[in-house]
Each structure stands twice: as structure tokens, then as C-alpha cells.
Amino acid sequence: KTIRAWLLSSTKLVYSDMEDKFFVVKKVEIGGVKRKYGVYGEIEVVFTCEPSTYFEDGQEEIDVGKFYNLHSWSQPTYKLSGSGACTLMVNGAIMTADVVDNLIIDTERMIAYKANGTLANTAVKGDYEDLYLQPGENAVSVSSGFECKIIPNWRCL
């Protein structure tokens, strides 16, 4: 039961020869369980993953500013802190947000929420797709009085 629970809760697939990269798991199928020698055995597992390869260093927070994306377009997560009306500008596109202490804008899931998990979709106005990071140079800025950290989610096909 323990291995089954662990496999079914897997969200990342990492190959031992590519430890700096991972695949996002969408579905896990378990079959072909064969017991050998009491507690030892074989198990057949099929992982269905997104087609992109994600980079571990793309899970680290970076500061707003100008930076270069060496990979494919990505769907970042923006973490805003401060209070009041905030403007987030990404490559000239604007999303406005009413921030009370903190707000997380997840462009992959196309939702906004507080750090405690409370949904806050009505706090933002704009298109999530406009906040994607493009290959090459990107420029991200935020209104004065606010802090913004970006988890870029670097990836390639």
C-alpha cells in the first residue's frame, strides 16, 4: 500500500541521469504487480506526463527586472507583497491587482490566491497569457511600494 500511495501522489518524474530536469506527472497507472521473495517484487508503472521538460533551477524565486530566458516560453508564478492597487507589467502587458498583504498569480493554473490558499481571482484584472515569459529577453516590473518574486518555471520541449 505504501508504494502505491507514493506513486499515485507523484507530481514530478525525475530520471537519475537528468537530475537537473523533471517532467510534470498528469496520471499514474499501476499494474502488473508480482510478488517475489515475500516483501520484494516487481511492479509495472506507466506515467503520463506533460510533453515539456522543466528545469529545477526554474523553481527558484527570482527578482523582477530584465532577464534572459534561454528556453521555451514559460508560465510563471508571481508572488506579490504589499497593500493597495498594484500594476504588474510583463514585456509591456499589464495586469492590475488589489493586493492585501500578499497575492500569488499562477499563470499555469490561471488563478490568483492568497498565501494561505484563499482564492482571490476577483482581485486581478488582465490576461494570464500576457504574463508568460517568452524566449529571449523579458522585462518584469511592479508598482512602487510592492515586492514581486517570480518562479519562472523554465521549460523546453
mmCIF file with all atom_site columns, C-alpha atoms in Angstrom:
data_model
loop_
_atom_site.group_PDB
_atom_site.id
_atom_site.type_symbol
_atom_site.label_atom_id
_atom_site.label_alt_id
_atom_site.label_comp_id
_atom_site.label_asym_id
_atom_site.label_entity_id
_atom_site.label_seq_id
_atom_site.pdbx_PDB_ins_code
_atom_site.Cartn_x
_atom_site.Cartn_y
_atom_site.Cartn_z
_atom_site.occupancy
_atom_site.B_iso_or_equiv
_atom_site.pdbx_formal_charge
_atom_site.auth_seq_id
_atom_site.auth_comp_id
_atom_site.auth_asym_id
_atom_site.auth_atom_id
_atom_site.pdbx_PDB_model_num
ATOM 1   C CA . LYS A 1 1   ? 0.000   0.000   0.000   1.00 0.00 ? 1   LYS A CA 1
ATOM 2   C CA . THR A 1 2   ? 2.835   2.415   0.776   1.00 0.00 ? 2   THR A CA 1
ATOM 3   C CA . ILE A 1 3   ? 4.423   2.258   -2.693  1.00 0.00 ? 3   ILE A CA 1
ATOM 4   C CA . ARG A 1 4   ? 1.000   2.591   -4.347  1.00 0.00 ? 4   ARG A CA 1
ATOM 5   C CA . ALA A 1 5   ? 0.171   5.729   -2.295  1.00 0.00 ? 5   ALA A CA 1
ATOM 6   C CA . TRP A 1 6   ? 3.587   7.209   -3.042  1.00 0.00 ? 6   TRP A CA 1
ATOM 7   C CA . LEU A 1 7   ? 3.296   6.567   -6.776  1.00 0.00 ? 7   LEU A CA 1
ATOM 8   C CA . LEU A 1 8   ? -0.265  7.899   -7.007  1.00 0.00 ? 8   LEU A CA 1
ATOM 9   C CA . SER A 1 9   ? 0.761   11.105  -5.214  1.00 0.00 ? 9   SER A CA 1
ATOM 10  C CA . SER A 1 10  ? 3.742   11.708  -7.522  1.00 0.00 ? 10  SER A CA 1
ATOM 11  C CA . THR A 1 11  ? 3.714   15.058  -9.306  1.00 0.00 ? 11  THR A CA 1
ATOM 12  C CA . LYS A 1 12  ? 7.283   15.008  -10.658 1.00 0.00 ? 12  LYS A CA 1
ATOM 13  C CA . LEU A 1 13  ? 9.191   12.363  -12.578 1.00 0.00 ? 13  LEU A CA 1
ATOM 14  C CA . VAL A 1 14  ? 12.994  12.703  -12.404 1.00 0.00 ? 14  VAL A CA 1
ATOM 15  C CA . TYR A 1 15  ? 15.405  10.450  -14.286 1.00 0.00 ? 15  TYR A CA 1
ATOM 16  C CA . SER A 1 16  ? 18.647  9.648   -12.481 1.00 0.00 ? 16  SER A CA 1
ATOM 17  C CA . ASP A 1 17  ? 20.705  10.806  -15.491 1.00 0.00 ? 17  ASP A CA 1
ATOM 18  C CA . MET A 1 18  ? 18.798  14.146  -15.715 1.00 0.00 ? 18  MET A CA 1
ATOM 19  C CA . GLU A 1 19  ? 18.583  15.287  -12.076 1.00 0.00 ? 19  GLU A CA 1
ATOM 20  C CA . ASP A 1 20  ? 18.501  18.969  -13.052 1.00 0.00 ? 20  ASP A CA 1
ATOM 21  C CA . LYS A 1 21  ? 15.263  18.421  -15.018 1.00 0.00 ? 21  LYS A CA 1
ATOM 22  C CA . PHE A 1 22  ? 11.859  16.856  -14.383 1.00 0.00 ? 22  PHE A CA 1
ATOM 23  C CA . PHE A 1 23  ? 8.573   16.001  -16.058 1.00 0.00 ? 23  PHE A CA 1
ATOM 24  C CA . VAL A 1 24  ? 5.199   17.018  -14.624 1.00 0.00 ? 24  VAL A CA 1
ATOM 25  C CA . VAL A 1 25  ? 3.116   13.895  -13.976 1.00 0.00 ? 25  VAL A CA 1
ATOM 26  C CA . LYS A 1 26  ? -0.523  14.079  -15.057 1.00 0.00 ? 26  LYS A CA 1
ATOM 27  C CA . LYS A 1 27  ? -1.572  10.456  -14.493 1.00 0.00 ? 27  LYS A CA 1
ATOM 28  C CA . VAL A 1 28  ? -0.141  7.288   -12.928 1.00 0.00 ? 28  VAL A CA 1
ATOM 29  C CA . GLU A 1 29  ? -1.304  3.771   -13.848 1.00 0.00 ? 29  GLU A CA 1
ATOM 30  C CA . ILE A 1 30  ? -0.202  0.820   -11.735 1.00 0.00 ? 30  ILE A CA 1
ATOM 31  C CA . GLY A 1 31  ? -0.434  -2.757  -12.953 1.00 0.00 ? 31  GLY A CA 1
ATOM 32  C CA . GLY A 1 32  ? 1.469   -5.994  -13.249 1.00 0.00 ? 32  GLY A CA 1
ATOM 33  C CA . VAL A 1 33  ? 2.240   -6.402  -9.530  1.00 0.00 ? 33  VAL A CA 1
ATOM 34  C CA . LYS A 1 34  ? 4.271   -9.583  -8.962  1.00 0.00 ? 34  LYS A CA 1
ATOM 35  C CA . ARG A 1 35  ? 5.499   -10.607 -5.531  1.00 0.00 ? 35  ARG A CA 1
ATOM 36  C CA . LYS A 1 36  ? 8.844   -12.306 -5.200  1.00 0.00 ? 36  LYS A CA 1
ATOM 37  C CA . TYR A 1 37  ? 10.547  -13.405 -2.023  1.00 0.00 ? 37  TYR A CA 1
ATOM 38  C CA . GLY A 1 38  ? 7.861   -12.162 0.426   1.00 0.00 ? 38  GLY A CA 1
ATOM 39  C CA . VAL A 1 39  ? 8.287   -8.395  0.610   1.00 0.00 ? 39  VAL A CA 1
ATOM 40  C CA . TYR A 1 40  ? 10.186  -7.967  -2.661  1.00 0.00 ? 40  TYR A CA 1
ATOM 41  C CA . GLY A 1 41  ? 8.555   -7.849  -6.051  1.00 0.00 ? 41  GLY A CA 1
ATOM 42  C CA . GLU A 1 42  ? 8.035   -6.164  -9.383  1.00 0.00 ? 42  GLU A CA 1
ATOM 43  C CA . ILE A 1 43  ? 5.519   -3.535  -10.306 1.00 0.00 ? 43  ILE A CA 1
ATOM 44  C CA . GLU A 1 44  ? 4.623   -2.018  -13.673 1.00 0.00 ? 44  GLU A CA 1
ATOM 45  C CA . VAL A 1 45  ? 4.020   1.740   -13.601 1.00 0.00 ? 45  VAL A CA 1
ATOM 46  C CA . VAL A 1 46  ? 3.013   3.963   -16.525 1.00 0.00 ? 46  VAL A CA 1
ATOM 47  C CA . PHE A 1 47  ? 3.434   7.718   -16.083 1.00 0.00 ? 47  PHE A CA 1
ATOM 48  C CA . THR A 1 48  ? 1.579   10.115  -18.368 1.00 0.00 ? 48  THR A CA 1
ATOM 49  C CA . CYS A 1 49  ? 3.451   13.436  -18.316 1.00 0.00 ? 49  CYS A CA 1
ATOM 50  C CA . GLU A 1 50  ? 3.294   16.847  -19.906 1.00 0.00 ? 50  GLU A CA 1
ATOM 51  C CA . PRO A 1 51  ? 5.436   16.995  -23.053 1.00 0.00 ? 51  PRO A CA 1
ATOM 52  C CA . SER A 1 52  ? 7.708   19.718  -21.661 1.00 0.00 ? 52  SER A CA 1
ATOM 53  C CA . THR A 1 53  ? 10.858  19.135  -19.651 1.00 0.00 ? 53  THR A CA 1
ATOM 54  C CA . TYR A 1 54  ? 11.084  21.518  -16.687 1.00 0.00 ? 54  TYR A CA 1
ATOM 55  C CA . PHE A 1 55  ? 14.332  22.777  -15.156 1.00 0.00 ? 55  PHE A CA 1
ATOM 56  C CA . GLU A 1 56  ? 14.891  22.529  -11.390 1.00 0.00 ? 56  GLU A CA 1
ATOM 57  C CA . ASP A 1 57  ? 16.543  25.979  -11.350 1.00 0.00 ? 57  ASP A CA 1
ATOM 58  C CA . GLY A 1 58  ? 13.301  27.360  -12.804 1.00 0.00 ? 58  GLY A CA 1
ATOM 59  C CA . GLN A 1 59  ? 11.620  26.575  -9.473  1.00 0.00 ? 59  GLN A CA 1
ATOM 60  C CA . GLU A 1 60  ? 13.807  29.107  -7.640  1.00 0.00 ? 60  GLU A CA 1
ATOM 61  C CA . GLU A 1 61  ? 12.439  32.607  -6.996  1.00 0.00 ? 61  GLU A CA 1
ATOM 62  C CA . ILE A 1 62  ? 13.998  35.473  -8.954  1.00 0.00 ? 62  ILE A CA 1
ATOM 63  C CA . ASP A 1 63  ? 13.558  39.234  -8.642  1.00 0.00 ? 63  ASP A CA 1
ATOM 64  C CA . VAL A 1 64  ? 11.727  41.457  -11.086 1.00 0.00 ? 64  VAL A CA 1
ATOM 65  C CA . GLY A 1 65  ? 13.821  43.260  -13.683 1.00 0.00 ? 65  GLY A CA 1
ATOM 66  C CA . LYS A 1 66  ? 15.286  42.312  -17.041 1.00 0.00 ? 66  LYS A CA 1
ATOM 67  C CA . PHE A 1 67  ? 16.441  38.754  -17.540 1.00 0.00 ? 67  PHE A CA 1
ATOM 68  C CA . TYR A 1 68  ? 17.028  36.300  -20.354 1.00 0.00 ? 68  TYR A CA 1
ATOM 69  C CA . ASN A 1 69  ? 15.001  33.105  -20.880 1.00 0.00 ? 69  ASN A CA 1
ATOM 70  C CA . LEU A 1 70  ? 17.226  30.501  -22.561 1.00 0.00 ? 70  LEU A CA 1
ATOM 71  C CA . HIS A 1 71  ? 14.338  28.069  -23.008 1.00 0.00 ? 71  HIS A CA 1
ATOM 72  C CA . SER A 1 72  ? 10.774  27.861  -24.383 1.00 0.00 ? 72  SER A CA 1
ATOM 73  C CA . TRP A 1 73  ? 8.013   30.215  -23.250 1.00 0.00 ? 73  TRP A CA 1
ATOM 74  C CA . SER A 1 74  ? 7.043   29.561  -19.651 1.00 0.00 ? 74  SER A CA 1
ATOM 75  C CA . GLN A 1 75  ? 4.082   30.010  -17.341 1.00 0.00 ? 75  GLN A CA 1
ATOM 76  C CA . PRO A 1 76  ? 5.493   31.661  -14.222 1.00 0.00 ? 76  PRO A CA 1
ATOM 77  C CA . THR A 1 77  ? 4.058   32.222  -10.779 1.00 0.00 ? 77  THR A CA 1
ATOM 78  C CA . TYR A 1 78  ? 4.226   35.789  -9.446  1.00 0.00 ? 78  TYR A CA 1
ATOM 79  C CA . LYS A 1 79  ? 4.301   36.410  -5.687  1.00 0.00 ? 79  LYS A CA 1
ATOM 80  C CA . LEU A 1 80  ? 3.265   39.949  -4.796  1.00 0.00 ? 80  LEU A CA 1
ATOM 81  C CA . SER A 1 81  ? 3.518   41.516  -1.361  1.00 0.00 ? 81  SER A CA 1
ATOM 82  C CA . GLY A 1 82  ? 2.277   44.925  -0.213  1.00 0.00 ? 82  GLY A CA 1
ATOM 83  C CA . SER A 1 83  ? -1.124  46.527  0.083   1.00 0.00 ? 83  SER A CA 1
ATOM 84  C CA . GLY A 1 84  ? -3.217  48.539  -2.351  1.00 0.00 ? 84  GLY A CA 1
ATOM 85  C CA . ALA A 1 85  ? -3.649  48.824  -6.111  1.00 0.00 ? 85  ALA A CA 1
ATOM 86  C CA . CYS A 1 86  ? -0.715  47.176  -7.883  1.00 0.00 ? 86  CYS A CA 1
ATOM 87  C CA . THR A 1 87  ? 0.322   47.085  -11.521 1.00 0.00 ? 87  THR A CA 1
ATOM 88  C CA . LEU A 1 88  ? 2.367   44.115  -12.739 1.00 0.00 ? 88  LEU A CA 1
ATOM 89  C CA . MET A 1 89  ? 3.972   44.725  -16.135 1.00 0.00 ? 89  MET A CA 1
ATOM 90  C CA . VAL A 1 90  ? 5.469   41.864  -18.157 1.00 0.00 ? 90  VAL A CA 1
ATOM 91  C CA . ASN A 1 91  ? 7.025   42.724  -21.527 1.00 0.00 ? 91  ASN A CA 1
ATOM 92  C CA . GLY A 1 92  ? 4.684   45.714  -21.859 1.00 0.00 ? 92  GLY A CA 1
ATOM 93  C CA . ALA A 1 93  ? 1.495   43.801  -20.930 1.00 0.00 ? 93  ALA A CA 1
ATOM 94  C CA . ILE A 1 94  ? -0.294  44.862  -17.749 1.00 0.00 ? 94  ILE A CA 1
ATOM 95  C CA . MET A 1 95  ? -2.242  43.031  -15.075 1.00 0.00 ? 95  MET A CA 1
ATOM 96  C CA . THR A 1 96  ? -3.714  45.065  -12.225 1.00 0.00 ? 96  THR A CA 1
ATOM 97  C CA . ALA A 1 97  ? -4.290  43.620  -8.779  1.00 0.00 ? 97  ALA A CA 1
ATOM 98  C CA . ASP A 1 98  ? -5.828  44.680  -5.491  1.00 0.00 ? 98  ASP A CA 1
ATOM 99  C CA . VAL A 1 99  ? -3.310  43.313  -3.010  1.00 0.00 ? 99  VAL A CA 1
ATOM 100 C CA . VAL A 1 100 ? -3.919  42.968  0.723   1.00 0.00 ? 100 VAL A CA 1
ATOM 101 C CA . ASP A 1 101 ? -0.608  41.828  2.239   1.00 0.00 ? 101 ASP A CA 1
ATOM 102 C CA . ASN A 1 102 ? 0.094   39.171  -0.429  1.00 0.00 ? 102 ASN A CA 1
ATOM 103 C CA . LEU A 1 103 ? -1.199  37.746  -3.669  1.00 0.00 ? 103 LEU A CA 1
ATOM 104 C CA . ILE A 1 104 ? 0.007   34.847  -5.803  1.00 0.00 ? 104 ILE A CA 1
ATOM 105 C CA . ILE A 1 105 ? -0.711  34.897  -9.546  1.00 0.00 ? 105 ILE A CA 1
ATOM 106 C CA . ASP A 1 106 ? -0.337  31.427  -11.044 1.00 0.00 ? 106 ASP A CA 1
ATOM 107 C CA . THR A 1 107 ? -0.343  31.756  -14.833 1.00 0.00 ? 107 THR A CA 1
ATOM 108 C CA . GLU A 1 108 ? -0.248  27.999  -15.465 1.00 0.00 ? 108 GLU A CA 1
ATOM 109 C CA . ARG A 1 109 ? -3.429  27.338  -13.497 1.00 0.00 ? 109 ARG A CA 1
ATOM 110 C CA . MET A 1 110 ? -4.822  30.801  -14.383 1.00 0.00 ? 110 MET A CA 1
ATOM 111 C CA . ILE A 1 111 ? -5.781  31.609  -10.807 1.00 0.00 ? 111 ILE A CA 1
ATOM 112 C CA . ALA A 1 112 ? -4.920  34.153  -8.149  1.00 0.00 ? 112 ALA A CA 1
ATOM 113 C CA . TYR A 1 113 ? -4.884  33.323  -4.451  1.00 0.00 ? 113 TYR A CA 1
ATOM 114 C CA . LYS A 1 114 ? -3.541  34.405  -1.067  1.00 0.00 ? 114 LYS A CA 1
ATOM 115 C CA . ALA A 1 115 ? -0.539  32.700  0.550   1.00 0.00 ? 115 ALA A CA 1
ATOM 116 C CA . ASN A 1 116 ? -2.983  30.875  2.868   1.00 0.00 ? 116 ASN A CA 1
ATOM 117 C CA . GLY A 1 117 ? -4.698  29.321  -0.186  1.00 0.00 ? 117 GLY A CA 1
ATOM 118 C CA . THR A 1 118 ? -7.801  31.533  -0.258  1.00 0.00 ? 118 THR A CA 1
ATOM 119 C CA . LEU A 1 119 ? -8.896  32.180  -3.851  1.00 0.00 ? 119 LEU A CA 1
ATOM 120 C CA . ALA A 1 120 ? -8.619  35.804  -4.975  1.00 0.00 ? 120 ALA A CA 1
ATOM 121 C CA . ASN A 1 121 ? -9.451  35.673  -8.700  1.00 0.00 ? 121 ASN A CA 1
ATOM 122 C CA . THR A 1 122 ? -11.590 38.822  -8.432  1.00 0.00 ? 122 THR A CA 1
ATOM 123 C CA . ALA A 1 123 ? -8.535  40.752  -7.190  1.00 0.00 ? 123 ALA A CA 1
ATOM 124 C CA . VAL A 1 124 ? -6.868  40.696  -10.634 1.00 0.00 ? 124 VAL A CA 1
ATOM 125 C CA . LYS A 1 125 ? -7.743  42.215  -13.994 1.00 0.00 ? 125 LYS A CA 1
ATOM 126 C CA . GLY A 1 126 ? -5.928  41.257  -17.178 1.00 0.00 ? 126 GLY A CA 1
ATOM 127 C CA . ASP A 1 127 ? -4.998  38.173  -19.173 1.00 0.00 ? 127 ASP A CA 1
ATOM 128 C CA . TYR A 1 128 ? -2.860  35.494  -17.587 1.00 0.00 ? 128 TYR A CA 1
ATOM 129 C CA . GLU A 1 129 ? -1.398  34.614  -21.002 1.00 0.00 ? 129 GLU A CA 1
ATOM 130 C CA . ASP A 1 130 ? 0.068   38.132  -21.228 1.00 0.00 ? 130 ASP A CA 1
ATOM 131 C CA . LEU A 1 131 ? 2.241   37.301  -18.195 1.00 0.00 ? 131 LEU A CA 1
ATOM 132 C CA . TYR A 1 132 ? 4.004   34.340  -19.827 1.00 0.00 ? 132 TYR A CA 1
ATOM 133 C CA . LEU A 1 133 ? 7.777   34.644  -20.163 1.00 0.00 ? 133 LEU A CA 1
ATOM 134 C CA . GLN A 1 134 ? 8.974   34.459  -23.749 1.00 0.00 ? 134 GLN A CA 1
ATOM 135 C CA . PRO A 1 135 ? 12.235  33.014  -25.098 1.00 0.00 ? 135 PRO A CA 1
ATOM 136 C CA . GLY A 1 136 ? 14.924  35.688  -25.033 1.00 0.00 ? 136 GLY A CA 1
ATOM 137 C CA . GLU A 1 137 ? 14.874  38.914  -23.046 1.00 0.00 ? 137 GLU A CA 1
ATOM 138 C CA . ASN A 1 138 ? 11.987  39.618  -20.683 1.00 0.00 ? 138 ASN A CA 1
ATOM 139 C CA . ALA A 1 139 ? 11.241  42.695  -18.602 1.00 0.00 ? 139 ALA A CA 1
ATOM 140 C CA . VAL A 1 140 ? 9.086   42.480  -15.478 1.00 0.00 ? 140 VAL A CA 1
ATOM 141 C CA . SER A 1 141 ? 8.232   45.379  -13.179 1.00 0.00 ? 141 SER A CA 1
ATOM 142 C CA . VAL A 1 142 ? 5.801   46.100  -10.376 1.00 0.00 ? 142 VAL A CA 1
ATOM 143 C CA . SER A 1 143 ? 4.364   49.317  -8.885  1.00 0.00 ? 143 SER A CA 1
ATOM 144 C CA . SER A 1 144 ? 6.497   51.074  -6.294  1.00 0.00 ? 144 SER A CA 1
ATOM 145 C CA . GLY A 1 145 ? 5.672   50.049  -2.737  1.00 0.00 ? 145 GLY A CA 1
ATOM 146 C CA . PHE A 1 146 ? 5.243   46.405  -3.781  1.00 0.00 ? 146 PHE A CA 1
ATOM 147 C CA . GLU A 1 147 ? 7.634   43.497  -3.881  1.00 0.00 ? 147 GLU A CA 1
ATOM 148 C CA . CYS A 1 148 ? 7.401   40.768  -6.517  1.00 0.00 ? 148 CYS A CA 1
ATOM 149 C CA . LYS A 1 149 ? 9.202   37.437  -6.706  1.00 0.00 ? 149 LYS A CA 1
ATOM 150 C CA . ILE A 1 150 ? 8.897   35.214  -9.783  1.00 0.00 ? 150 ILE A CA 1
ATOM 151 C CA . ILE A 1 151 ? 9.059   31.436  -10.017 1.00 0.00 ? 151 ILE A CA 1
ATOM 152 C CA . PRO A 1 152 ? 9.781   31.275  -13.764 1.00 0.00 ? 152 PRO A CA 1
ATOM 153 C CA . ASN A 1 153 ? 9.031   27.561  -14.375 1.00 0.00 ? 153 ASN A CA 1
ATOM 154 C CA . TRP A 1 154 ? 11.696  27.353  -17.101 1.00 0.00 ? 154 TRP A CA 1
ATOM 155 C CA . ARG A 1 155 ? 10.956  24.554  -19.573 1.00 0.00 ? 155 ARG A CA 1
ATOM 156 C CA . CYS A 1 156 ? 11.709  23.193  -23.021 1.00 0.00 ? 156 CYS A CA 1
ATOM 157 C CA . LEU A 1 157 ? 10.003  20.806  -25.409 1.00 0.00 ? 157 LEU A CA 1
#
